[in-house]
Amino acid sequence: MHTHRRLFGLANGVHGFFPGIAIISLLISAVVITQMYLLSIVIADVFLHSEVGNPTLLYYLVATIALRSLLLWFRERYAQQTAVTIKSGLRKNLFSHLVKLGPAYTRTGKTGEVIATLMEAVEKLDDYFTRYIPSVIHIIILPITIIIFTFSIDWPSGLIMLITAPLILFFMWLIGTYAKKLTEEQWGQMSRLSSHFLDVLQGLKTLKIFGMNQREADNVYKSSDNFRIITMRVLKVAFMSGMVLELAASISIALVAVQVGIRLIEGMMTFQPGLFVLLLAPEFYLPFRTLGLHHHAGMDGSAAAEKIFDIMDTGAENSPEKISQKTSLSEPDTDLLQNDSGLGIRFENVNFTYPDANEPVLKSINCRLKAGSLTAVAGSTGSGKSTFARLLLGFMQPDSGIISANNLPLQQMNHELWHKFIAYVPQHPHFFNGTILENLLLVKPGATREEVEHAAQKSGAHSFIAQFPRGYHTPLTDNASRLSGGEKQRLAIARALLKDAPLLILDEPTSSLDPESEQIVATATETIVKNRTTLVIAHRLKTVKNADNILVFNNGTIAETGRHDELITKKGLYASYLTTLGLK
Amino acid sequence: MLKVIGYIRQHKAAFAGAVLLATGTILAGIGLMSTSGYLISRAAQRPMIVDLFMVTAGVRFFGISRAVVRYFERVVSHDLTFKILLAMRMNFYRQIDSFSQKWFMTRRPGDLLTGVTSDIETLQNVFLRIVSPVIVAFLIGSLTFWGLTFFDVKIAFITLLFFMLNGVVSPLIIAWLVRGRGKKEVQTRSKLKVFLVDRLQGMQDLSWMGQQKNSRDSFNQMQAELDHIQRKNAGISGLAESLNNLLSHLAMFFVLIMAIPLVMNGEIRGVVLAALILGVLSSFEAFQGLANAFIQYENSDEASKRLFSLAENDKTDPIPPTTSNKTLQDIPESISFQHVSFSYDGDTPTLKDVSFSIPAGSCTAIVGPTGSGKSTLLNLLLRFWPPDSGSIKAGEYDVNRLEETNYRSLFGVVSQDNWVFNRSLRENLLLAKPEATDEELIESLIQVGLDHFAHDLDMEPGTQGMRFSGGERQLLALARAWLRHSDIWIFDEVTAHLDANTERKVLDTLWSLKGNKTLLMVTHRLVDMEKMDEILVMSGGQIVEKGTHAELYSQKGIYARMFDLQKEVLD
């Protein structure tokens, strides 16, 4: 119900939509009544007097027919255009919200789902606004108008309509609650069955290895057929309530016809009003049936909307923008970050828990990255070292504690501004659709060709770029799928070099054991870490050995700090960690 | 598309029933309106009430039967839809099952299969939304035409004309408009989607490179382009309903005009005029859904093309038929590759002249960087695809001449892509040995060190085994292999995504269970190499070095460099 309210709210947000649809509905009602009135007069004249009393009525009749269709078309077109406006707004908001939420949200492998929501789910709202909402409005306006008219012509028929309409609405409500719930559950099972089928297809190789592929086919058959039998039982209930609804409508029409007939025989009324009422009766019940048809659009729409609102409502609690909107850095502060002595970083009592987790990943982290120094982070998977880097990158905000750069708390800093001072080489760098040059220029829009090539040369990327026929203008698509892992690494390093930021965060690639590309990446890495504050999530012994300081992470805390040789003599966690790996 | 209709033909009785019931529903509607019209016309002539008894009964009969017939129509047609869906699924399963592993390797199976399942769901509605409405419209059209000839042939023909306009011409116009607009809209939409995928996947880099505003601007611009197209096309989708409305009422109008003189000169009795008009109007109900059916046809046609093209694709590279179905009686004394070459696309060779032999009971490791051809080698060994040249032998037999299932039962495979099905742990284990008792299953879990799951065979591991950690998944695969009592164990990159401690645990479990089984370990991590009888080093599709750890290390070749590099690695 809440989702429907929000969707109606969205429609209401488009200026004049509800009044517009209501006015068109009212016009349609008027035209329908006029058309049936004219028709009843013509038929009555021909039938009773064997003449057409007033031939111009026929022209009017054609006019009403044309007008009615035109209004129907116009209403749909108007609703459609409104839907375009609403969908467009939703999509833009969603995208900008996602950008605001940043990598912390898309990190969790939800990308596929999010894209489906933005593309397909938003499109599914189309029918909601073009069909469902107009038919909801129509069901209020048309029957009321017809009832008022019928009462003025023939009150007993009006009474039948007045009594049966709420009855039908009641039945619809009944379907809406009881049967709908049942069918929804069943459709849910249906999609489970379909995902079960997908599961089997995806695991087919495993099944083949076990020689179970035939047996599994029998299973799929049995469970699907079983499902059909159970579903049909449930659907029968739903169809039964549909039947009651239909019955109510057609019996009501029959009732109007029969009682009008009887009163005609009794001479209590004349033929023309009787026919008029009979012609109006199906028109009266039509909107109920139409709403029944579009009810599905309503359900689909609200299911799709739930996914959309889910993203919209994803809290800003971990979004850096929450803070950045409040304050932004003033000019003298920027100078503070840009001074010649470099950028020093400090973590004070920093705690962090992922929104969907019970345990904190980082527990009271205290440390310093001295300006111009190389700090390595070591520790096993899940020890919190990547989270540590992400916090520094500003992708997420700590639950408590302060991270500061040159004594300026990051929390008070504009997100986008902070990123001006960072270069990042992720473990799996992404390259956007566009040429190699365009990708490099993203970090420094005004860079000259010399600067770009210089960076590429230093990172070892130039050699493979030059081999492409189109060189720096080689287009990259699908996350640079034409580049190998090593090439992507080198290009990512070139990108970071070009940016030349005072703080570098580098997530060393894990082993590929391809000795050649390892060597190139290692050399490039050595070049880039010079002359700036660097944080490396280390996967190489050499890197930690060279580091000015090592932060050894264990279970979300920093267990030890110090230089490599210091830590070895200490014979603590670091030393035993190296022993496990057989690296000592 | 015709193939889909083939599925419907398998259920002729249900099909005929559903169509007849749908026709009956509309006929009852026509009956209700025309008897009502006749009733009040006749009543206006003020006969005795008993004279109207039959007519009132008719009105009630049609009123009730419309609802009842509709109910049965829905029951029968939905049941049929489910049956069609089931038949299509099974057929598709059989097709995929017959596909080679090469088919899976050269395509993106995940996306593809997801698309396939939704295509099948689109196609299940072919009957309900396309076939049935078209036939029903034809039947109602013919019956109405026939009925009208009793009144007047001209009236019958003018009605028929409007049926044609409503049933054929207007859907064609709409389908034509939709197709034209569809193309441009689909293109713009897919452009937007590509952009979205790119930016969302690269959110991390987008963020630190400060591309937020840029991306938002580009997105809004592309969305505006889409809005423009959609706004321009806004009128098309409403056309179907309003055209149906226009044509049905115009038909009624023309019937009226033509009936007037006939009534006046007495050829048609005035008392049936209202019935005639109302009947004609009601008959157009049969044509309401047709425009939609045409649009559905477009979608379904695409879906069926995609679906059936999958099958076509495979015909171009079929699995060569097995010439013999010999079954192995004993464990072969060795497995050997003799001058095996293989290429996925016929151009770039993935394996080049690979020869080696694995004696029963030995431990062999195949090592090398990613992309060196290790997984392909395994796929050939497991008979998912025959080599282009050379042969693979189990003992003296060419493996591609052995019966598939029997041959594969030799192997216990623990691999990265070992699928954990979204069903209970028990069912996942039973795949390896369907007749195993719960005790055996529990024993297998204990053997591999998954004791903590031993008491809970009913636990559900979730989609793609989400509730298992990487290590647990490998151990589950090991438990499956253990249950099979296979003689040859294949370990395919099992420790690839595990941390050092978990890796140690998995390997220790392996060694403790190994006994006198043959072991083939494919890995890019050089751990426990000194326990291997032979190490094959692969690079660029060839075996470049061969020997024990000590031999290879002293050679100072690629292996030694890889080993030294590994010493540098911290995880």
PDB file of C-alpha atoms in Angstrom, chain B residues 18-178:
ATOM      1  CA  ALA B  18      -9.414 -23.754 -24.334  1.00  0.00           C
ATOM      2  CA  VAL B  19     -10.205 -22.188 -27.698  1.00  0.00           C
ATOM      3  CA  LEU B  20     -13.804 -23.359 -27.674  1.00  0.00           C
ATOM      4  CA  LEU B  21     -14.342 -22.129 -24.146  1.00  0.00           C
ATOM      5  CA  ALA B  22     -12.856 -18.728 -25.008  1.00  0.00           C
ATOM      6  CA  THR B  23     -15.182 -18.553 -28.003  1.00  0.00           C
ATOM      7  CA  GLY B  24     -18.057 -19.595 -25.773  1.00  0.00           C
ATOM      8  CA  THR B  25     -17.315 -16.768 -23.350  1.00  0.00           C
ATOM      9  CA  ILE B  26     -17.649 -14.168 -26.068  1.00  0.00           C
ATOM     10  CA  LEU B  27     -20.696 -15.855 -27.582  1.00  0.00           C
ATOM     11  CA  ALA B  28     -22.355 -15.723 -24.178  1.00  0.00           C
ATOM     12  CA  GLY B  29     -21.578 -11.997 -24.094  1.00  0.00           C
ATOM     13  CA  ILE B  30     -23.184 -11.533 -27.507  1.00  0.00           C
ATOM     14  CA  GLY B  31     -26.109 -13.621 -26.344  1.00  0.00           C
ATOM     15  CA  LEU B  32     -26.547 -11.590 -23.187  1.00  0.00           C
ATOM     16  CA  MET B  33     -26.609  -8.252 -24.955  1.00  0.00           C
ATOM     17  CA  SER B  34     -28.804  -9.292 -27.875  1.00  0.00           C
ATOM     18  CA  THR B  35     -31.377 -11.155 -25.775  1.00  0.00           C
ATOM     19  CA  SER B  36     -31.481  -8.135 -23.437  1.00  0.00           C
ATOM     20  CA  GLY B  37     -32.090  -5.853 -26.396  1.00  0.00           C
ATOM     21  CA  TYR B  38     -34.741  -8.171 -27.727  1.00  0.00           C
ATOM     22  CA  LEU B  39     -36.306  -8.472 -24.288  1.00  0.00           C
ATOM     23  CA  ILE B  40     -36.947  -4.809 -23.790  1.00  0.00           C
ATOM     24  CA  SER B  41     -37.980  -4.294 -27.423  1.00  0.00           C
ATOM     25  CA  ARG B  42     -40.477  -7.109 -27.132  1.00  0.00           C
ATOM     26  CA  ALA B  43     -41.603  -5.829 -23.761  1.00  0.00           C
ATOM     27  CA  ALA B  44     -42.266  -2.439 -25.270  1.00  0.00           C
ATOM     28  CA  GLN B  45     -44.883  -4.147 -27.417  1.00  0.00           C
ATOM     29  CA  ARG B  46     -46.553  -5.043 -24.112  1.00  0.00           C
ATOM     30  CA  PRO B  47     -47.214  -8.759 -24.598  1.00  0.00           C
ATOM     31  CA  MET B  48     -48.294 -11.114 -21.801  1.00  0.00           C
ATOM     32  CA  ILE B  49     -45.547 -11.730 -19.284  1.00  0.00           C
ATOM     33  CA  VAL B  50     -45.535 -15.470 -20.051  1.00  0.00           C
ATOM     34  CA  ASP B  51     -44.604 -14.632 -23.636  1.00  0.00           C
ATOM     35  CA  LEU B  52     -41.377 -13.197 -22.370  1.00  0.00           C
ATOM     36  CA  PHE B  53     -40.584 -16.140 -20.149  1.00  0.00           C
ATOM     37  CA  MET B  54     -38.212 -17.738 -22.637  1.00  0.00           C
ATOM     38  CA  VAL B  55     -36.411 -14.472 -23.328  1.00  0.00           C
ATOM     39  CA  THR B  56     -35.876 -13.611 -19.668  1.00  0.00           C
ATOM     40  CA  ALA B  57     -34.621 -17.107 -19.098  1.00  0.00           C
ATOM     41  CA  GLY B  58     -32.237 -16.585 -22.027  1.00  0.00           C
ATOM     42  CA  VAL B  59     -30.943 -13.357 -20.537  1.00  0.00           C
ATOM     43  CA  ARG B  60     -30.248 -15.057 -17.235  1.00  0.00           C
ATOM     44  CA  PHE B  61     -28.744 -18.078 -18.932  1.00  0.00           C
ATOM     45  CA  PHE B  62     -26.267 -16.012 -20.940  1.00  0.00           C
ATOM     46  CA  GLY B  63     -25.485 -13.818 -17.946  1.00  0.00           C
ATOM     47  CA  ILE B  64     -24.567 -16.797 -15.811  1.00  0.00           C
ATOM     48  CA  SER B  65     -22.954 -18.928 -18.486  1.00  0.00           C
ATOM     49  CA  ARG B  66     -20.635 -16.104 -19.541  1.00  0.00           C
ATOM     50  CA  ALA B  67     -19.036 -16.071 -16.113  1.00  0.00           C
ATOM     51  CA  VAL B  68     -18.969 -19.853 -15.758  1.00  0.00           C
ATOM     52  CA  VAL B  69     -17.573 -20.558 -19.219  1.00  0.00           C
ATOM     53  CA  ARG B  70     -14.930 -17.909 -18.653  1.00  0.00           C
ATOM     54  CA  TYR B  71     -13.901 -19.642 -15.464  1.00  0.00           C
ATOM     55  CA  PHE B  72     -13.356 -22.951 -17.214  1.00  0.00           C
ATOM     56  CA  GLU B  73     -11.597 -21.259 -20.078  1.00  0.00           C
ATOM     57  CA  ARG B  74      -9.056 -19.779 -17.701  1.00  0.00           C
ATOM     58  CA  VAL B  75      -8.510 -23.062 -15.891  1.00  0.00           C
ATOM     59  CA  VAL B  76      -7.943 -25.040 -19.090  1.00  0.00           C
ATOM     60  CA  SER B  77      -5.758 -22.460 -20.806  1.00  0.00           C
ATOM     61  CA  HIS B  78      -3.510 -21.894 -17.793  1.00  0.00           C
ATOM     62  CA  ASP B  79      -3.062 -25.596 -17.276  1.00  0.00           C
ATOM     63  CA  LEU B  80      -2.085 -25.855 -20.914  1.00  0.00           C
ATOM     64  CA  THR B  81       0.375 -22.997 -20.532  1.00  0.00           C
ATOM     65  CA  PHE B  82       2.122 -24.786 -17.692  1.00  0.00           C
ATOM     66  CA  LYS B  83       2.311 -27.958 -19.712  1.00  0.00           C
ATOM     67  CA  ILE B  84       3.855 -26.085 -22.620  1.00  0.00           C
ATOM     68  CA  LEU B  85       6.365 -24.425 -20.316  1.00  0.00           C
ATOM     69  CA  LEU B  86       7.363 -27.770 -18.894  1.00  0.00           C
ATOM     70  CA  ALA B  87       7.756 -29.336 -22.324  1.00  0.00           C
ATOM     71  CA  MET B  88       9.920 -26.449 -23.511  1.00  0.00           C
ATOM     72  CA  ARG B  89      12.109 -26.614 -20.430  1.00  0.00           C
ATOM     73  CA  MET B  90      12.686 -30.314 -20.756  1.00  0.00           C
ATOM     74  CA  ASN B  91      13.461 -30.043 -24.413  1.00  0.00           C
ATOM     75  CA  PHE B  92      15.892 -27.246 -23.796  1.00  0.00           C
ATOM     76  CA  TYR B  93      17.559 -29.133 -20.997  1.00  0.00           C
ATOM     77  CA  ARG B  94      18.129 -32.064 -23.321  1.00  0.00           C
ATOM     78  CA  GLN B  95      19.641 -29.754 -25.903  1.00  0.00           C
ATOM     79  CA  ILE B  96      22.025 -28.072 -23.510  1.00  0.00           C
ATOM     80  CA  ASP B  97      22.887 -31.439 -22.088  1.00  0.00           C
ATOM     81  CA  SER B  98      23.977 -32.615 -25.505  1.00  0.00           C
ATOM     82  CA  PHE B  99      26.125 -29.537 -26.022  1.00  0.00           C
ATOM     83  CA  SER B 100      29.820 -29.893 -25.652  1.00  0.00           C
ATOM     84  CA  GLN B 101      31.889 -28.195 -23.023  1.00  0.00           C
ATOM     85  CA  LYS B 102      33.464 -26.221 -25.826  1.00  0.00           C
ATOM     86  CA  TRP B 103      30.102 -24.619 -26.332  1.00  0.00           C
ATOM     87  CA  PHE B 104      30.187 -23.440 -22.744  1.00  0.00           C
ATOM     88  CA  MET B 105      33.792 -22.342 -22.939  1.00  0.00           C
ATOM     89  CA  THR B 106      33.381 -20.121 -25.965  1.00  0.00           C
ATOM     90  CA  ARG B 107      30.244 -18.368 -24.767  1.00  0.00           C
ATOM     91  CA  ARG B 108      29.280 -16.650 -21.570  1.00  0.00           C
ATOM     92  CA  PRO B 109      27.111 -19.358 -20.103  1.00  0.00           C
ATOM     93  CA  GLY B 110      25.854 -17.324 -17.147  1.00  0.00           C
ATOM     94  CA  ASP B 111      24.285 -14.484 -19.102  1.00  0.00           C
ATOM     95  CA  LEU B 112      23.198 -16.790 -21.827  1.00  0.00           C
ATOM     96  CA  LEU B 113      21.366 -19.193 -19.577  1.00  0.00           C
ATOM     97  CA  THR B 114      19.695 -16.375 -17.689  1.00  0.00           C
ATOM     98  CA  GLY B 115      18.458 -15.046 -21.007  1.00  0.00           C
ATOM     99  CA  VAL B 116      17.286 -18.460 -22.012  1.00  0.00           C
ATOM    100  CA  THR B 117      15.148 -19.031 -18.959  1.00  0.00           C
ATOM    101  CA  SER B 118      13.402 -15.713 -19.435  1.00  0.00           C
ATOM    102  CA  ASP B 119      12.966 -16.422 -23.143  1.00  0.00           C
ATOM    103  CA  ILE B 120      11.241 -19.659 -22.293  1.00  0.00           C
ATOM    104  CA  GLU B 121       8.940 -17.754 -19.974  1.00  0.00           C
ATOM    105  CA  THR B 122       8.069 -15.352 -22.772  1.00  0.00           C
ATOM    106  CA  LEU B 123       7.318 -18.235 -25.080  1.00  0.00           C
ATOM    107  CA  GLN B 124       5.040 -20.025 -22.649  1.00  0.00           C
ATOM    108  CA  ASN B 125       2.528 -17.242 -23.307  1.00  0.00           C
ATOM    109  CA  VAL B 126       2.451 -17.778 -27.042  1.00  0.00           C
ATOM    110  CA  PHE B 127      -0.681 -19.836 -26.701  1.00  0.00           C
ATOM    111  CA  LEU B 128      -2.491 -17.629 -24.206  1.00  0.00           C
ATOM    112  CA  ARG B 129      -1.695 -14.300 -25.839  1.00  0.00           C
ATOM    113  CA  ILE B 130      -1.244 -15.062 -29.519  1.00  0.00           C
ATOM    114  CA  VAL B 131      -2.544 -18.358 -30.821  1.00  0.00           C
ATOM    115  CA  SER B 132      -5.762 -18.483 -28.852  1.00  0.00           C
ATOM    116  CA  PRO B 133      -6.876 -14.846 -29.473  1.00  0.00           C
ATOM    117  CA  VAL B 134      -6.275 -15.179 -33.198  1.00  0.00           C
ATOM    118  CA  ILE B 135      -8.284 -18.374 -33.539  1.00  0.00           C
ATOM    119  CA  VAL B 136     -11.054 -17.071 -31.300  1.00  0.00           C
ATOM    120  CA  ALA B 137     -11.304 -13.892 -33.347  1.00  0.00           C
ATOM    121  CA  PHE B 138     -11.545 -15.980 -36.491  1.00  0.00           C
ATOM    122  CA  LEU B 139     -14.278 -18.192 -35.040  1.00  0.00           C
ATOM    123  CA  ILE B 140     -16.342 -15.332 -33.637  1.00  0.00           C
ATOM    124  CA  GLY B 141     -15.930 -13.396 -36.860  1.00  0.00           C
ATOM    125  CA  SER B 142     -17.159 -16.321 -38.947  1.00  0.00           C
ATOM    126  CA  LEU B 143     -20.039 -17.157 -36.624  1.00  0.00           C
ATOM    127  CA  THR B 144     -21.201 -13.563 -36.460  1.00  0.00           C
ATOM    128  CA  PHE B 145     -20.980 -13.249 -40.218  1.00  0.00           C
ATOM    129  CA  TRP B 146     -22.971 -16.417 -40.661  1.00  0.00           C
ATOM    130  CA  GLY B 147     -25.566 -15.311 -38.131  1.00  0.00           C
ATOM    131  CA  LEU B 148     -25.951 -11.905 -39.791  1.00  0.00           C
ATOM    132  CA  THR B 149     -26.614 -13.404 -43.223  1.00  0.00           C
ATOM    133  CA  PHE B 150     -29.974 -14.517 -41.820  1.00  0.00           C
ATOM    134  CA  PHE B 151     -30.889 -10.852 -41.466  1.00  0.00           C
ATOM    135  CA  ASP B 152     -29.233  -9.368 -44.491  1.00  0.00           C
ATOM    136  CA  VAL B 153     -26.218 -10.210 -46.608  1.00  0.00           C
ATOM    137  CA  LYS B 154     -25.093  -6.596 -46.951  1.00  0.00           C
ATOM    138  CA  ILE B 155     -25.124  -6.118 -43.192  1.00  0.00           C
ATOM    139  CA  ALA B 156     -23.131  -9.308 -42.840  1.00  0.00           C
ATOM    140  CA  PHE B 157     -20.520  -8.071 -45.288  1.00  0.00           C
ATOM    141  CA  ILE B 158     -20.158  -4.600 -43.821  1.00  0.00           C
ATOM    142  CA  THR B 159     -19.617  -6.211 -40.417  1.00  0.00           C
ATOM    143  CA  LEU B 160     -17.062  -8.532 -41.941  1.00  0.00           C
ATOM    144  CA  LEU B 161     -15.278  -5.550 -43.427  1.00  0.00           C
ATOM    145  CA  PHE B 162     -14.961  -3.971 -40.013  1.00  0.00           C
ATOM    146  CA  PHE B 163     -13.802  -7.254 -38.545  1.00  0.00           C
ATOM    147  CA  MET B 164     -11.022  -7.261 -41.107  1.00  0.00           C
ATOM    148  CA  LEU B 165     -10.128  -3.651 -40.403  1.00  0.00           C
ATOM    149  CA  ASN B 166     -10.065  -4.289 -36.683  1.00  0.00           C
ATOM    150  CA  GLY B 167      -8.506  -7.723 -36.762  1.00  0.00           C
ATOM    151  CA  VAL B 168      -5.947  -7.413 -39.531  1.00  0.00           C
ATOM    152  CA  VAL B 169      -5.376  -3.893 -40.788  1.00  0.00           C
ATOM    153  CA  SER B 170      -5.157  -2.017 -37.514  1.00  0.00           C
ATOM    154  CA  PRO B 171      -2.851  -4.571 -35.800  1.00  0.00           C
ATOM    155  CA  LEU B 172      -0.604  -4.482 -38.849  1.00  0.00           C
ATOM    156  CA  ILE B 173      -0.425  -0.709 -38.773  1.00  0.00           C
ATOM    157  CA  ILE B 174       0.313  -0.740 -35.083  1.00  0.00           C
ATOM    158  CA  ALA B 175       2.907  -3.486 -35.389  1.00  0.00           C
ATOM    159  CA  TRP B 176       4.559  -1.531 -38.178  1.00  0.00           C
ATOM    160  CA  LEU B 177       4.638   1.648 -36.090  1.00  0.00           C
ATOM    161  CA  VAL B 178       5.903  -0.243 -33.073  1.00  0.00           C
TER     162      VAL B 178
END
